[in-house]
Amino acid sequence: MCLGSGAAFGAMAIFGKLAYGEGATVGTLLALRFTLAAALFWTLLLASGGAHALRALGRRDVGAGLALGACGYALQAGCYFAALERIDASLLALLLYTFPAMVTAAAVFLGRERLEGRRLVSLALALGGGVLVVAGAGTGTLDPVGAALGLGAAVVYSTYILVSDGIVRRIPPRVLTALVCSGAAFSLTLGSAVLGQLRPGDLTVAGWGWLASLAVVSTVGAISLFFAGLKRVGPTTASILATVEPLVTVLLAFLVFGETLGPPQLLGGASVLGAVLVLQARRPQLVRPVAIADQP
């Protein structure tokens, strides 16, 4: 289940690229993805008797969950899919996956965790890997704005994890996921409409299919599988298995779009994934918040 979740998340960038080719704008993709996902999450939550958990929450917690989606997660997803318009899916996946090391560095700086050898090794691997991934693209082929947006998505996601740390301890994961998706759907739909980016009429039938796949497979299905696997194998194993995600993205990007990575980028990607594995050694925490077990 955890591997299936990682594979579903790994397909997210592929679905996004395919939707762009069928008339989707960034705004259309984001608004429809989160609107569809929120509707599905609420349906599943209510069908499984989760309404009592929602009623037990205070207004403050409900507002916090909605705000996490409307501000933090919406911004992260916006950076990610804006970057996806400019750079290869495989490159973006590796840039985004520097976020576990960013979270660790920030946690040490804020005094939440102690600096130790394992964390230093992880940070060094992640930093060196990120440099190789970007530098390996070559100055003539790398879109600097796209790379900046990809790294920006990792920074925003890291901030989202640190901010949501206390909230995820108070709200049941599935309830929080539904709230976050709802908040993101509201802000992204409103923002896309204001910017003139909300144009669902431009989508082809295939485009609607790719967006539905993005919402159903890479959002609802991926998160549901993650929770189911988490119950069976525990957080540490689930976190390590999650590293299959960028590998799936790279493989699918090669099979579908013919994207290839040069030797420096492959070495950099291996270094980034190695940083995550080192970070998770004997660490009983998730590499992502259980509110949204999703990359953007």
CSV table of C-alpha atoms in Angstrom, one decimal:
chain,number,residue,atom,x,y,z
A,1,MET,CA,0.0,0.0,0.0
A,2,CYS,CA,2.8,2.4,0.8
A,3,LEU,CA,4.6,1.6,-2.4
A,4,GLY,CA,1.3,2.0,-4.3
A,5,SER,CA,0.8,5.4,-2.6
A,6,GLY,CA,4.3,6.5,-3.7
A,7,ALA,CA,3.7,5.4,-7.2
A,8,ALA,CA,0.4,7.3,-7.3
A,9,PHE,CA,2.1,10.4,-6.1
A,10,GLY,CA,4.9,9.9,-8.6
A,11,ALA,CA,2.4,9.9,-11.4
A,12,MET,CA,1.1,13.3,-10.4
A,13,ALA,CA,3.5,15.3,-12.5
A,14,ILE,CA,2.8,13.1,-15.5
A,15,PHE,CA,-0.9,13.7,-15.3
A,16,GLY,CA,-0.3,17.4,-15.0
A,17,LYS,CA,1.9,17.5,-18.1
A,18,LEU,CA,-0.6,15.6,-20.1
A,19,ALA,CA,-3.4,17.9,-18.9
A,20,TYR,CA,-1.4,20.9,-20.0
A,21,GLY,CA,-1.2,19.4,-23.4
A,22,GLU,CA,-5.0,19.1,-23.5
A,23,GLY,CA,-5.9,22.7,-22.8
A,24,ALA,CA,-5.4,23.0,-19.0
A,25,THR,CA,-4.0,26.2,-17.6
A,26,VAL,CA,-2.2,26.1,-14.2
A,27,GLY,CA,-5.2,27.8,-12.6
A,28,THR,CA,-7.7,25.4,-14.2
A,29,LEU,CA,-5.6,22.4,-13.1
A,30,LEU,CA,-5.2,23.5,-9.5
A,31,ALA,CA,-8.8,24.6,-9.0
A,32,LEU,CA,-10.4,21.5,-10.5
A,33,ARG,CA,-7.9,19.1,-8.8
A,34,PHE,CA,-8.6,20.3,-5.3
A,35,THR,CA,-12.3,20.8,-5.8
A,36,LEU,CA,-12.7,17.3,-7.1
A,37,ALA,CA,-10.4,15.9,-4.4
A,38,ALA,CA,-12.2,17.8,-1.6
A,39,ALA,CA,-15.6,16.5,-2.7
A,40,LEU,CA,-14.3,12.9,-2.8
A,41,PHE,CA,-12.7,13.2,0.6
A,42,TRP,CA,-15.8,14.6,2.2
A,43,THR,CA,-17.9,11.9,0.6
A,44,LEU,CA,-15.6,9.2,1.9
A,45,LEU,CA,-15.3,10.8,5.4
A,46,LEU,CA,-19.1,11.0,5.8
A,47,ALA,CA,-19.7,7.6,4.4
A,48,SER,CA,-17.3,6.1,6.9
A,49,GLY,CA,-19.0,7.8,9.9
A,50,GLY,CA,-16.4,10.6,10.3
A,51,ALA,CA,-19.0,13.3,10.8
A,52,HIS,CA,-18.8,13.0,14.6
A,53,ALA,CA,-15.1,13.7,14.5
A,54,LEU,CA,-15.7,16.9,12.6
A,55,ARG,CA,-18.5,18.0,15.0
A,56,ALA,CA,-16.1,17.4,17.9
A,57,LEU,CA,-13.6,20.0,16.6
A,58,GLY,CA,-13.7,23.5,17.8
A,59,ARG,CA,-14.0,26.5,15.4
A,60,ARG,CA,-10.3,27.3,15.9
A,61,ASP,CA,-9.2,23.9,14.7
A,62,VAL,CA,-11.5,24.0,11.7
A,63,GLY,CA,-10.3,27.4,10.8
A,64,ALA,CA,-6.7,26.3,11.2
A,65,GLY,CA,-7.2,23.4,8.9
A,66,LEU,CA,-8.9,25.5,6.2
A,67,ALA,CA,-6.2,28.2,6.5
A,68,LEU,CA,-3.4,25.5,6.1
A,69,GLY,CA,-5.0,24.6,2.7
A,70,ALA,CA,-6.0,28.1,1.6
A,71,CYS,CA,-2.5,29.6,2.3
A,72,GLY,CA,0.3,27.1,2.7
A,73,TYR,CA,-0.8,24.2,0.6
A,74,ALA,CA,-2.3,26.3,-2.1
A,75,LEU,CA,1.0,28.3,-2.5
A,76,GLN,CA,3.0,25.1,-2.5
A,77,ALA,CA,0.9,23.5,-5.2
A,78,GLY,CA,0.9,26.7,-7.2
A,79,CYS,CA,4.7,26.8,-7.3
A,80,TYR,CA,4.9,23.1,-8.1
A,81,PHE,CA,2.5,23.2,-11.1
A,82,ALA,CA,3.8,26.5,-12.4
A,83,ALA,CA,7.3,24.9,-12.4
A,84,LEU,CA,5.9,21.9,-14.2
A,85,GLU,CA,5.0,24.2,-17.1
A,86,ARG,CA,8.7,25.2,-17.5
A,87,ILE,CA,10.9,22.2,-16.5
A,88,ASP,CA,10.9,18.5,-16.9
A,89,ALA,CA,8.8,16.4,-14.5
A,90,SER,CA,11.8,14.3,-13.6
A,91,LEU,CA,13.9,17.4,-12.7
A,92,LEU,CA,11.1,18.9,-10.7
A,93,ALA,CA,10.5,15.7,-8.7
A,94,LEU,CA,14.2,15.6,-7.6
A,95,LEU,CA,14.2,19.3,-6.7
A,96,LEU,CA,11.0,19.0,-4.6
A,97,TYR,CA,12.4,16.0,-2.7
A,98,THR,CA,15.0,18.2,-1.0
A,99,PHE,CA,12.2,19.2,1.4
A,100,PRO,CA,12.9,16.5,4.1
A,101,ALA,CA,16.5,17.9,4.5
A,102,MET,CA,15.0,21.5,4.6
A,103,VAL,CA,12.6,20.5,7.4
A,104,THR,CA,15.5,19.0,9.4
A,105,ALA,CA,17.6,22.1,8.9
A,106,ALA,CA,14.8,24.4,10.0
A,107,ALA,CA,13.9,22.2,13.0
A,108,VAL,CA,17.5,22.3,14.2
A,109,PHE,CA,17.6,26.1,13.7
A,110,LEU,CA,14.3,26.5,15.6
A,111,GLY,CA,15.6,24.3,18.4
A,112,ARG,CA,13.0,21.5,17.8
A,113,GLU,CA,15.8,19.0,17.1
A,114,ARG,CA,19.4,18.6,18.0
A,115,LEU,CA,22.2,18.8,15.5
A,116,GLU,CA,23.9,15.4,15.2
A,117,GLY,CA,26.1,13.5,12.7
A,118,ARG,CA,23.2,11.8,10.9
A,119,ARG,CA,21.5,15.1,10.2
A,120,LEU,CA,24.7,16.7,9.1
A,121,VAL,CA,25.3,13.9,6.6
A,122,SER,CA,21.7,14.1,5.4
A,123,LEU,CA,22.0,17.9,4.8
A,124,ALA,CA,25.3,17.5,3.0
A,125,LEU,CA,23.9,14.8,0.7
A,126,ALA,CA,20.7,16.8,0.0
A,127,LEU,CA,22.6,20.1,-0.7
A,128,GLY,CA,25.2,18.4,-2.9
A,129,GLY,CA,22.5,16.4,-4.7
A,130,GLY,CA,20.4,19.5,-5.4
A,131,VAL,CA,23.4,21.3,-6.8
A,132,LEU,CA,24.2,18.3,-9.1
A,133,VAL,CA,20.6,18.1,-10.3
A,134,VAL,CA,20.4,21.7,-11.2
A,135,ALA,CA,23.9,22.1,-12.6
A,136,GLY,CA,23.6,18.9,-14.6
A,137,ALA,CA,20.9,20.3,-16.7
A,138,GLY,CA,23.3,22.8,-18.3
A,139,THR,CA,22.9,26.5,-18.6
A,140,GLY,CA,21.4,26.3,-22.1
A,141,THR,CA,18.6,23.9,-21.2
A,142,LEU,CA,17.7,24.8,-17.7
A,143,ASP,CA,14.8,27.3,-17.1
A,144,PRO,CA,16.0,29.3,-14.1
A,145,VAL,CA,12.4,30.4,-13.3
A,146,GLY,CA,11.2,26.9,-13.4
A,147,ALA,CA,14.0,25.7,-11.2
A,148,ALA,CA,13.4,28.5,-8.7
A,149,LEU,CA,9.7,27.6,-8.6
A,150,GLY,CA,10.5,24.0,-8.0
A,151,LEU,CA,12.9,24.8,-5.1
A,152,GLY,CA,10.3,27.4,-3.9
A,153,ALA,CA,7.7,24.6,-3.7
A,154,ALA,CA,10.1,22.6,-1.5
A,155,VAL,CA,10.7,25.6,0.8
A,156,VAL,CA,6.9,26.3,1.1
A,157,TYR,CA,6.2,22.7,1.8
A,158,SER,CA,8.9,22.6,4.5
A,159,THR,CA,7.3,25.6,6.1
A,160,TYR,CA,3.9,24.0,5.8
A,161,ILE,CA,5.1,20.9,7.7
A,162,LEU,CA,6.7,22.9,10.5
A,163,VAL,CA,3.6,25.1,10.9
A,164,SER,CA,1.2,22.2,10.8
A,165,ASP,CA,3.1,20.1,13.3
A,166,GLY,CA,0.9,21.1,16.2
A,167,ILE,CA,-2.3,21.0,14.3
A,168,VAL,CA,-1.9,17.4,13.0
A,169,ARG,CA,-1.7,16.3,16.6
A,170,ARG,CA,-5.2,17.7,17.4
A,171,ILE,CA,-7.2,16.8,14.3
A,172,PRO,CA,-7.8,13.3,12.9
A,173,PRO,CA,-5.8,12.9,9.7
A,174,ARG,CA,-8.7,12.3,7.3
A,175,VAL,CA,-10.7,15.2,8.7
A,176,LEU,CA,-7.6,17.5,8.4
A,177,THR,CA,-7.0,16.3,4.9
A,178,ALA,CA,-10.6,17.2,3.9
A,179,LEU,CA,-10.3,20.6,5.5
A,180,VAL,CA,-6.9,21.3,3.8
A,181,CYS,CA,-8.2,20.3,0.4
A,182,SER,CA,-11.3,22.5,0.9
A,183,GLY,CA,-9.3,25.5,1.9
A,184,ALA,CA,-6.9,25.0,-1.1
A,185,ALA,CA,-9.9,24.5,-3.5
A,186,PHE,CA,-11.5,27.8,-2.3
A,187,SER,CA,-8.4,30.0,-2.6
A,188,LEU,CA,-7.1,28.5,-5.8
A,189,THR,CA,-10.5,28.7,-7.5
A,190,LEU,CA,-10.9,32.3,-6.5
A,191,GLY,CA,-7.3,33.3,-7.4
A,192,SER,CA,-7.5,31.5,-10.7
A,193,ALA,CA,-10.8,33.3,-11.6
A,194,VAL,CA,-9.3,36.7,-10.7
A,195,LEU,CA,-6.2,36.1,-12.8
A,196,GLY,CA,-8.2,34.8,-15.7
A,197,GLN,CA,-6.6,31.4,-15.4
A,198,LEU,CA,-9.8,29.5,-14.7
A,199,ARG,CA,-10.8,28.3,-18.2
A,200,PRO,CA,-12.4,24.8,-17.9
A,201,GLY,CA,-14.1,25.3,-21.3
A,202,ASP,CA,-10.7,25.1,-23.0
A,203,LEU,CA,-10.2,21.5,-21.8
A,204,THR,CA,-10.6,18.6,-24.2
A,205,VAL,CA,-12.4,15.4,-23.1
A,206,ALA,CA,-8.9,13.9,-22.6
A,207,GLY,CA,-7.9,16.9,-20.5
A,208,TRP,CA,-10.9,16.3,-18.2
A,209,GLY,CA,-9.8,12.7,-17.9
A,210,TRP,CA,-6.2,13.6,-16.9
A,211,LEU,CA,-7.5,16.1,-14.3
A,212,ALA,CA,-9.8,13.5,-12.9
A,213,SER,CA,-6.9,11.1,-12.7
A,214,LEU,CA,-4.8,13.7,-10.9
A,215,ALA,CA,-7.6,14.1,-8.3
A,216,VAL,CA,-8.6,10.5,-8.0
A,217,VAL,CA,-5.3,8.6,-8.4
A,218,SER,CA,-2.6,11.1,-7.3
A,219,THR,CA,-4.6,12.8,-4.5
A,220,VAL,CA,-7.5,10.8,-3.0
A,221,GLY,CA,-6.1,7.3,-3.9
A,222,ALA,CA,-2.5,8.1,-3.0
A,223,ILE,CA,-3.4,9.6,0.4
A,224,SER,CA,-5.9,6.8,1.3
A,225,LEU,CA,-3.3,4.1,0.4
A,226,PHE,CA,-0.7,6.0,2.5
A,227,PHE,CA,-2.9,5.9,5.6
A,228,ALA,CA,-3.8,2.3,5.1
A,229,GLY,CA,-0.2,1.3,4.7
A,230,LEU,CA,0.8,3.5,7.6
A,231,LYS,CA,-1.4,1.5,10.0
A,232,ARG,CA,0.3,-1.8,8.9
A,233,VAL,CA,4.0,-0.9,8.7
A,234,GLY,CA,4.4,2.1,10.9
A,235,PRO,CA,5.7,5.6,10.2
A,236,THR,CA,9.4,4.9,9.8
A,237,THR,CA,8.9,2.2,7.1
A,238,ALA,CA,6.2,4.2,5.4
A,239,SER,CA,8.5,7.2,5.2
A,240,ILE,CA,11.3,5.2,3.7
A,241,LEU,CA,9.0,3.5,1.2
A,242,ALA,CA,7.8,7.0,0.2
A,243,THR,CA,11.1,7.6,-1.5
A,244,VAL,CA,9.8,5.5,-4.4
A,245,GLU,CA,7.8,8.6,-5.5
A,246,PRO,CA,10.5,10.6,-7.4
A,247,LEU,CA,11.9,7.3,-8.9
A,248,VAL,CA,8.4,6.6,-10.3
A,249,THR,CA,8.2,10.1,-11.7
A,250,VAL,CA,11.6,9.8,-13.4
A,251,LEU,CA,10.7,6.5,-14.9
A,252,LEU,CA,7.2,7.6,-16.1
A,253,ALA,CA,8.7,10.8,-17.5
A,254,PHE,CA,11.1,8.7,-19.6
A,255,LEU,CA,8.4,6.3,-20.8
A,256,VAL,CA,5.8,9.0,-21.6
A,257,PHE,CA,7.8,12.0,-22.6
A,258,GLY,CA,11.2,10.6,-23.4
A,259,GLU,CA,12.8,12.8,-20.6
A,260,THR,CA,16.3,11.7,-19.7
A,261,LEU,CA,18.7,12.7,-16.9
A,262,GLY,CA,22.4,13.1,-17.5
A,263,PRO,CA,25.0,11.3,-15.3
A,264,PRO,CA,25.4,14.3,-12.9
A,265,GLN,CA,21.6,14.6,-12.4
A,266,LEU,CA,21.3,10.8,-11.8
A,267,LEU,CA,24.1,11.1,-9.2
A,268,GLY,CA,22.4,14.1,-7.7
A,269,GLY,CA,19.1,12.3,-7.5
A,270,ALA,CA,20.7,9.3,-5.8
A,271,SER,CA,22.3,11.7,-3.3
A,272,VAL,CA,18.9,13.4,-2.6
A,273,LEU,CA,17.2,10.1,-2.0
A,274,GLY,CA,20.2,8.9,0.1
A,275,ALA,CA,19.7,12.0,2.3
A,276,VAL,CA,16.1,11.0,3.0
A,277,LEU,CA,17.1,7.4,3.9
A,278,VAL,CA,19.9,8.6,6.2
A,279,LEU,CA,17.4,11.1,7.8
A,280,GLN,CA,14.9,8.3,8.4
A,281,ALA,CA,17.3,5.9,10.1
A,282,ARG,CA,15.9,5.2,13.6
A,283,ARG,CA,13.7,8.2,13.3
A,284,PRO,CA,10.0,7.5,14.3
A,285,GLN,CA,8.5,10.4,12.2
A,286,LEU,CA,7.0,10.9,8.8
A,287,VAL,CA,8.8,12.7,6.1
A,288,ARG,CA,5.5,14.4,5.3
A,289,PRO,CA,2.6,15.6,7.5
A,290,VAL,CA,-0.3,13.2,7.6
A,291,ALA,CA,-2.6,16.0,6.8
A,292,ILE,CA,-1.7,15.8,3.1
A,293,ALA,CA,0.6,12.9,2.3
A,294,ASP,CA,1.0,14.5,-1.1
A,295,GLN,CA,3.5,16.6,-3.1
A,296,PRO,CA,1.7,19.3,-4.1
